PDB file of C-alpha atoms in Angstrom:
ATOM      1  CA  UNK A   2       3.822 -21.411  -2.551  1.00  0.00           C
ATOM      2  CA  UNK A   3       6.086 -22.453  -5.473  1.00  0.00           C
ATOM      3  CA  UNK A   4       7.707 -20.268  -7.977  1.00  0.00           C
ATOM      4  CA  UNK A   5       5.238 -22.723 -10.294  1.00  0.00           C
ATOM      5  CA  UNK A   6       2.008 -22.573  -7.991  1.00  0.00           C
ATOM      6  CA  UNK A   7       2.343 -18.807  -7.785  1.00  0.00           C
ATOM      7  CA  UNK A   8       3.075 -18.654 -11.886  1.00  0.00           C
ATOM      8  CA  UNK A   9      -0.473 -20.770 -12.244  1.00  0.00           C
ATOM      9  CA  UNK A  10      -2.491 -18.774  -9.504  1.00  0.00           C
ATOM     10  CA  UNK A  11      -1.333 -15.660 -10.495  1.00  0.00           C
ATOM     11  CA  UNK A  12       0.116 -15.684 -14.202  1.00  0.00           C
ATOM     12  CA  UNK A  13       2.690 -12.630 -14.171  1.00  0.00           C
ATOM     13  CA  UNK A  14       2.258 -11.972 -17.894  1.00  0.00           C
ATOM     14  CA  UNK A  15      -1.720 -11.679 -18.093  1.00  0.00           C
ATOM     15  CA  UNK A  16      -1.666  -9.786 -14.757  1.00  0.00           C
ATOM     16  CA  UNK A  17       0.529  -7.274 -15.928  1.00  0.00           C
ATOM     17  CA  UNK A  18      -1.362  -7.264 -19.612  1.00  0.00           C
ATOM     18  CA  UNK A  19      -4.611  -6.605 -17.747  1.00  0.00           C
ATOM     19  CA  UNK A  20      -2.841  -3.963 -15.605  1.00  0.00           C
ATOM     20  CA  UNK A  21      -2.261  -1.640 -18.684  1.00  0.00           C
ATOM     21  CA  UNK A  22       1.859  -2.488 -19.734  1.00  0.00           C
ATOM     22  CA  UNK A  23       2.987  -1.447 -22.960  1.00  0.00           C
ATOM     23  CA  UNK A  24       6.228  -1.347 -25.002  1.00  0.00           C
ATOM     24  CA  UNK A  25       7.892   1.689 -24.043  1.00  0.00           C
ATOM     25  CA  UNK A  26       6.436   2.663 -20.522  1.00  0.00           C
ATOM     26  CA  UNK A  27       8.180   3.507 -16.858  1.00  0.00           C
ATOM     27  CA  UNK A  28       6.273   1.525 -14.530  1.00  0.00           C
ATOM     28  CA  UNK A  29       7.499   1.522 -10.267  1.00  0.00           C
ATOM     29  CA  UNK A  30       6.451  -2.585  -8.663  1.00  0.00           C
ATOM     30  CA  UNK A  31       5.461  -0.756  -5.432  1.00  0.00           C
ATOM     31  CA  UNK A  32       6.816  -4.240  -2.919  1.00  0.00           C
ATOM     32  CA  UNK A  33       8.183  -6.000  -6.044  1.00  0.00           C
ATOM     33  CA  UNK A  34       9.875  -8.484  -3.816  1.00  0.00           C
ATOM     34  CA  UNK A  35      11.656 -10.714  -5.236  1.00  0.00           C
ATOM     35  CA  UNK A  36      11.088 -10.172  -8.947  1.00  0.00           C
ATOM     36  CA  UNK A  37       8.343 -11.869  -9.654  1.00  0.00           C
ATOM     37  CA  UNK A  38       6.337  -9.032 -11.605  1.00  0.00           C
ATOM     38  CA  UNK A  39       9.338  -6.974 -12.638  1.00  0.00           C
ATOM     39  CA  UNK A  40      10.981  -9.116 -14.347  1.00  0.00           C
ATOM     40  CA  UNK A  41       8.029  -9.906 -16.799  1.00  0.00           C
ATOM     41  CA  UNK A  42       7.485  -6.430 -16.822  1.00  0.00           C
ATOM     42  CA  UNK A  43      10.778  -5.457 -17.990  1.00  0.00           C
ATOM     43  CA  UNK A  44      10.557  -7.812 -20.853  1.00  0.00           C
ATOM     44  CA  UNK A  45       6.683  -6.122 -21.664  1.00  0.00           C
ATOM     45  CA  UNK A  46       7.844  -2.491 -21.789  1.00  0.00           C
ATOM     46  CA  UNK A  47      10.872  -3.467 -23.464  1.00  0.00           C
ATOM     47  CA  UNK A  48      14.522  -1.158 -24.423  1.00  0.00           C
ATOM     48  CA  UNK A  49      12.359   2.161 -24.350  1.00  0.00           C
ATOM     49  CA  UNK A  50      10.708   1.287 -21.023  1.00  0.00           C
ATOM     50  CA  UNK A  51      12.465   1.410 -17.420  1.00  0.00           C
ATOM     51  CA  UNK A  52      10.845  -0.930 -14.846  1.00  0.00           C
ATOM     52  CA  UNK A  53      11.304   0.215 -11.086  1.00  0.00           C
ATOM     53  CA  UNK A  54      11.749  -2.615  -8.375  1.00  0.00           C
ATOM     54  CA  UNK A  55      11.024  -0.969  -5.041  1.00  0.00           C
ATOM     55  CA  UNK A  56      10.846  -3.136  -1.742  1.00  0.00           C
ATOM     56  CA  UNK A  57      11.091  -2.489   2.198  1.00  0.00           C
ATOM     57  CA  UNK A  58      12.949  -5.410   2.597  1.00  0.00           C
ATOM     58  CA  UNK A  59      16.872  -5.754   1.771  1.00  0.00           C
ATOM     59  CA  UNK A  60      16.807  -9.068   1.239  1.00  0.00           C
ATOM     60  CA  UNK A  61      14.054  -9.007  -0.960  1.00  0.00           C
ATOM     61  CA  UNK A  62      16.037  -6.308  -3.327  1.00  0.00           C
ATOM     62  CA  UNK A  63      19.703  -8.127  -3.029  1.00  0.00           C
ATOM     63  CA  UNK A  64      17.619 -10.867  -4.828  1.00  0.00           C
ATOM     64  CA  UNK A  65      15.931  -9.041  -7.530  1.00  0.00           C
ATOM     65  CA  UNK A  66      19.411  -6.868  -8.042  1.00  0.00           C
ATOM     66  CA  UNK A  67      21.183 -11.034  -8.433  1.00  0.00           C
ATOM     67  CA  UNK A  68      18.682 -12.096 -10.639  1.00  0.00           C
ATOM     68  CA  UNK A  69      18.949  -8.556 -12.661  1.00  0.00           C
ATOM     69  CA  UNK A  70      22.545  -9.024 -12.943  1.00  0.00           C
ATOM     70  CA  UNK A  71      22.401 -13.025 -13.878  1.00  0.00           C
ATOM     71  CA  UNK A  72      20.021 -12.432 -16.457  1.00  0.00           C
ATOM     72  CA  UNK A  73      21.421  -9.748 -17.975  1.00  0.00           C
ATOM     73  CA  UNK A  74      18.379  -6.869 -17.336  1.00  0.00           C
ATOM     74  CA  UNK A  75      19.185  -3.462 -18.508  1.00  0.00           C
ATOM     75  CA  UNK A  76      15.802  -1.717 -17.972  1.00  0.00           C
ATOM     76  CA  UNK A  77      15.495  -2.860 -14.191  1.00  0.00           C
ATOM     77  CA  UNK A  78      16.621  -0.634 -11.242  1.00  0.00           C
ATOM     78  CA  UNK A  79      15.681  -1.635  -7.630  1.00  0.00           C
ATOM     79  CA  UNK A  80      15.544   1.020  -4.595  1.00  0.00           C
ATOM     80  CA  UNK A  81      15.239  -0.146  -1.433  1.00  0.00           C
ATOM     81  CA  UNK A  82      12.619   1.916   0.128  1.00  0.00           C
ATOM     82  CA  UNK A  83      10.362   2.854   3.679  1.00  0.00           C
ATOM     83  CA  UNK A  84       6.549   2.736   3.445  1.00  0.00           C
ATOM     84  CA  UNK A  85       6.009   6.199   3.193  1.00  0.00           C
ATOM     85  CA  UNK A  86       8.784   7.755   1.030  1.00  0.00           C
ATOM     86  CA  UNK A  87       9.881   6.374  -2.219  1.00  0.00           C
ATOM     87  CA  UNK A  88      13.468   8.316  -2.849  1.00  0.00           C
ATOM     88  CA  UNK A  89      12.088   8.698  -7.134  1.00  0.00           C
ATOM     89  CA  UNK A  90      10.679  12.026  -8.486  1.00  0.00           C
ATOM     90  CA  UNK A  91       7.325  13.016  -8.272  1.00  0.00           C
ATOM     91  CA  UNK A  92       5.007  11.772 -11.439  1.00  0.00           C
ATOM     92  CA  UNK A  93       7.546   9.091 -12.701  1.00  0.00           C
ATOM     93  CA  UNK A  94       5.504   6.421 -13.937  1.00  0.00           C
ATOM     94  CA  UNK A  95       2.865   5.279 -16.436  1.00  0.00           C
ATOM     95  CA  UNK A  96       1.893   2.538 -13.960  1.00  0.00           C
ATOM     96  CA  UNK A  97       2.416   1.968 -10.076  1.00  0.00           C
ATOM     97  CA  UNK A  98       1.943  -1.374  -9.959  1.00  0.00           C
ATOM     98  CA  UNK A  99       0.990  -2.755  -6.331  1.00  0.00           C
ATOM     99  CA  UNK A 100       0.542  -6.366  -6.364  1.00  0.00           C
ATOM    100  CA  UNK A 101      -0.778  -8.560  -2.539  1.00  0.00           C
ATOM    101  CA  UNK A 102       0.929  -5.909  -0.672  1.00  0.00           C
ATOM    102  CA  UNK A 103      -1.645  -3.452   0.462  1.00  0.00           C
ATOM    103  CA  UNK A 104      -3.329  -5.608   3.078  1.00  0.00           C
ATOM    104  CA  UNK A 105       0.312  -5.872   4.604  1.00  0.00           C
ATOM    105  CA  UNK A 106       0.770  -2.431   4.923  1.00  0.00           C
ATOM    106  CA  UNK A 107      -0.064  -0.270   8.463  1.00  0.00           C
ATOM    107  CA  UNK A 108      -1.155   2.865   6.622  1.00  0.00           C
ATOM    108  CA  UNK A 109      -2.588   2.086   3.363  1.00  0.00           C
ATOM    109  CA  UNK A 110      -3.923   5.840   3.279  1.00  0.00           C
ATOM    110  CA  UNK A 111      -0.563   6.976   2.826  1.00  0.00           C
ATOM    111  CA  UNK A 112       0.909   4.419   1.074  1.00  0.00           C
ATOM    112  CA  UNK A 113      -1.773   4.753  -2.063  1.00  0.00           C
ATOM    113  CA  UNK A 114      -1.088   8.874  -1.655  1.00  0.00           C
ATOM    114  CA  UNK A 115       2.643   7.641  -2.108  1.00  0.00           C
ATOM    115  CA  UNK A 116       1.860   5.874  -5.176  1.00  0.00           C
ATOM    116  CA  UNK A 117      -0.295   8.514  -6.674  1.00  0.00           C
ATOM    117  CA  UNK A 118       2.892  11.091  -6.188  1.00  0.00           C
ATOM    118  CA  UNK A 119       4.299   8.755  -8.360  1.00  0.00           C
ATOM    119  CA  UNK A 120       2.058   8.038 -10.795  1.00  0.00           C
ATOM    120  CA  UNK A 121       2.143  10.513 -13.737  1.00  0.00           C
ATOM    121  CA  UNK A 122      -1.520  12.717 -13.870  1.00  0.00           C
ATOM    122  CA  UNK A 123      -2.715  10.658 -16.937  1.00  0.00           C
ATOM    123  CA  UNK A 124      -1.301   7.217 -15.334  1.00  0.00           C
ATOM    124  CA  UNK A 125      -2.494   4.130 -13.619  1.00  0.00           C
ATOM    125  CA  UNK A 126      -2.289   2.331 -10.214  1.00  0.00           C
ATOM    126  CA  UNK A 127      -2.861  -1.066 -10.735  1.00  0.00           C
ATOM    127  CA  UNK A 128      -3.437  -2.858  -7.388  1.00  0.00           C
ATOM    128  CA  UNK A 129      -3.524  -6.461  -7.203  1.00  0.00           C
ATOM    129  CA  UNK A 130      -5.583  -8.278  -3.946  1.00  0.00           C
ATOM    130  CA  UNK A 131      -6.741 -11.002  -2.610  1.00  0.00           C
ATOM    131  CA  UNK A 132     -10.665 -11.249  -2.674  1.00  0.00           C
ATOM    132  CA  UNK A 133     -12.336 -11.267   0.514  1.00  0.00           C
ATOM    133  CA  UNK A 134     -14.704 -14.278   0.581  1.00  0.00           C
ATOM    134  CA  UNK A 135     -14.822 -16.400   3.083  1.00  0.00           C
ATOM    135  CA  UNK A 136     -14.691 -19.639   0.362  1.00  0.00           C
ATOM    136  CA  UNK A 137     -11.252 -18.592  -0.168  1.00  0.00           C
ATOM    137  CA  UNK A 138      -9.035 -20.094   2.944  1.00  0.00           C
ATOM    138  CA  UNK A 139      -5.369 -19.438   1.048  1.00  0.00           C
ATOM    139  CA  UNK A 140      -3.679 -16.419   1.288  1.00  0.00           C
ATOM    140  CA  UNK A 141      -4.117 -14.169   3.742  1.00  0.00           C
ATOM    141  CA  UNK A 142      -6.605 -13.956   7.068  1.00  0.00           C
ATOM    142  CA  UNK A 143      -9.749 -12.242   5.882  1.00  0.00           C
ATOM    143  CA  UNK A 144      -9.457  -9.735   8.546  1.00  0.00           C
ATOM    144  CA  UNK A 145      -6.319  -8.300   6.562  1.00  0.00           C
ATOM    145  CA  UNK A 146      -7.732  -8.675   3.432  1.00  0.00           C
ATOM    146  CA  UNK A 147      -9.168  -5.329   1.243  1.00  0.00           C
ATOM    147  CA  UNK A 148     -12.248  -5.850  -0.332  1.00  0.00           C
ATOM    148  CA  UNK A 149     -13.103  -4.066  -3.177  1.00  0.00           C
ATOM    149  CA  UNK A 150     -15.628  -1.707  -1.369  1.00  0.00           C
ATOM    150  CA  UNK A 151     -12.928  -1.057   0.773  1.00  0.00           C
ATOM    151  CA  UNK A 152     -10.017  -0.432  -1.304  1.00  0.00           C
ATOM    152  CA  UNK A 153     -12.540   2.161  -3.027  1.00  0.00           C
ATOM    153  CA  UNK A 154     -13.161   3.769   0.525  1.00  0.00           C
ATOM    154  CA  UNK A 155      -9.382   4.204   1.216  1.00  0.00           C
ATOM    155  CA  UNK A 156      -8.375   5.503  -2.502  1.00  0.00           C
ATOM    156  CA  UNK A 157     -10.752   8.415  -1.970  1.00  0.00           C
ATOM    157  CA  UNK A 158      -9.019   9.165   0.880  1.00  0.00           C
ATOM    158  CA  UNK A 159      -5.761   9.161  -0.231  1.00  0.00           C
ATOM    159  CA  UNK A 160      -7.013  11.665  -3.377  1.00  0.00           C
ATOM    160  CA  UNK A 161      -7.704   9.156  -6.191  1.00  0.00           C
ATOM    161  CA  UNK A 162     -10.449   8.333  -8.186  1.00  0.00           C
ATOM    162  CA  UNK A 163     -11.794   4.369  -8.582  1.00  0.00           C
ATOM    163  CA  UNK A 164     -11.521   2.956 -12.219  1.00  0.00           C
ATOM    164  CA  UNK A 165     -12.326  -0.440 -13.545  1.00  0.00           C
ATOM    165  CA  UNK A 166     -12.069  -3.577 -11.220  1.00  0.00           C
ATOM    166  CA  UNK A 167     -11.496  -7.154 -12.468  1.00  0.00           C
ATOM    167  CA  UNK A 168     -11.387 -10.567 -11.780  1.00  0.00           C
ATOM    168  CA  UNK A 169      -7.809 -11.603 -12.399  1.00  0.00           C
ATOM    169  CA  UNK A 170      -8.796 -15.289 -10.933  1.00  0.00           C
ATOM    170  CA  UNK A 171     -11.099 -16.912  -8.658  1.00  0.00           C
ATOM    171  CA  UNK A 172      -8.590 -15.450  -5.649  1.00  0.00           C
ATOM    172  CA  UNK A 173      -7.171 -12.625  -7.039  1.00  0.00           C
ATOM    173  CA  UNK A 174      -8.640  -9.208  -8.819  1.00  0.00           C
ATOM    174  CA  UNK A 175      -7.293  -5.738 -10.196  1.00  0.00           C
ATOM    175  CA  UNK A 176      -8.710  -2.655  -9.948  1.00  0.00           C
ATOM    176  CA  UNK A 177      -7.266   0.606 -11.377  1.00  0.00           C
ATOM    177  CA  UNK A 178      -6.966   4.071  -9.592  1.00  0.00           C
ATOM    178  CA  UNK A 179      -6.067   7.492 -11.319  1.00  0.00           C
ATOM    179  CA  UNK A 180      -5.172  10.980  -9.680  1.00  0.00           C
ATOM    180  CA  UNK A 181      -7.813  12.803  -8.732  1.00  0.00           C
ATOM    181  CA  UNK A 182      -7.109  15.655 -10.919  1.00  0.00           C
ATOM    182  CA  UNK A 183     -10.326  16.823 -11.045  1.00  0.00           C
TER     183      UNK A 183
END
């Protein structure tokens, strides 16, 4: 998919509006790949925010650090990362944002604990996916996909509570998890 496909299907702006950004806030792109949400987001949360880039792949954080550096990014830092530990302190950010990387990942228990360790106790995880309907042949094979009955399922178990879910697109929604703090 195009840098102008993916911009259509999945508007970064609106996506990261509906996910909760504001002027000001630390937010950690959980698999921000190549930029694609962290850039915008650096431009939402502006000089007073700090976005983190975190990615397993090296390749995929050489990129975002060259596009950083090209552009001219202050408020943009990028850790490369494993699946399981993210080397940033406990309750960092306002928002974990996780966009169509959860169905990729082998322990997605763990991984969402991960993200609510980062998350600060009156944060957000945002979590971006692909629906699971059969209609919808793109993306990725249904059998990988996380419905939103599912995601719901595996949140508990990882120690957060289910928020709001919504339709981003016809392909894509958001749903929100918070700690548990109960």
């Amino acid at each position: 998919m195009t840098s102008a496909e993916r911009h259509a299907e999945l508007p970064p702006l609106a996506s990261l509006s509906a996910a909760g950004l504001v002027g000001g806030m630390t937010v950690i792109d959980l698999g921000c790949g190549p930029g694609f949400f962290a850039i915008p987001a650096a431009g939402i949360v502006g000089p007073m925010g700090h976005v983190y880039g975190v990615d397993v792949q090296a390749g995929m954080i050489e990129h975002l650090r060259g596009e950083i550096d090209r552009r001219q990014i202050p408020n943009v830092s990028v850790l490369l990362s494993t699946v399981s530990r993210v080397a940033l302190p406990d309750e960092t950010a306002d928002i974990v944002f996780i966009a169509v990387v959860l169905h990729e990942v082998d322990d997605p228990v763990a991984f969402l604990g991960e993200a609510g360790r980062l998350v600060k106790r009156d944060g957000a995880i945002a979590i971006i996916e692909f629906h699971k309907r059969d209609d919808l042949v793109d993306g990725p094979p249904m059998a990988h996909r996380v419905s939103v009955g599912e995601l719901s399922g595996l949140a508990t178990l990882a120690g957060l509570k289910v928020g709001l879910t919504t339709d981003l697109t016809d392909r894509f929604y958001l749903t929100k998890l918070t700690r548990d703090i109960g």
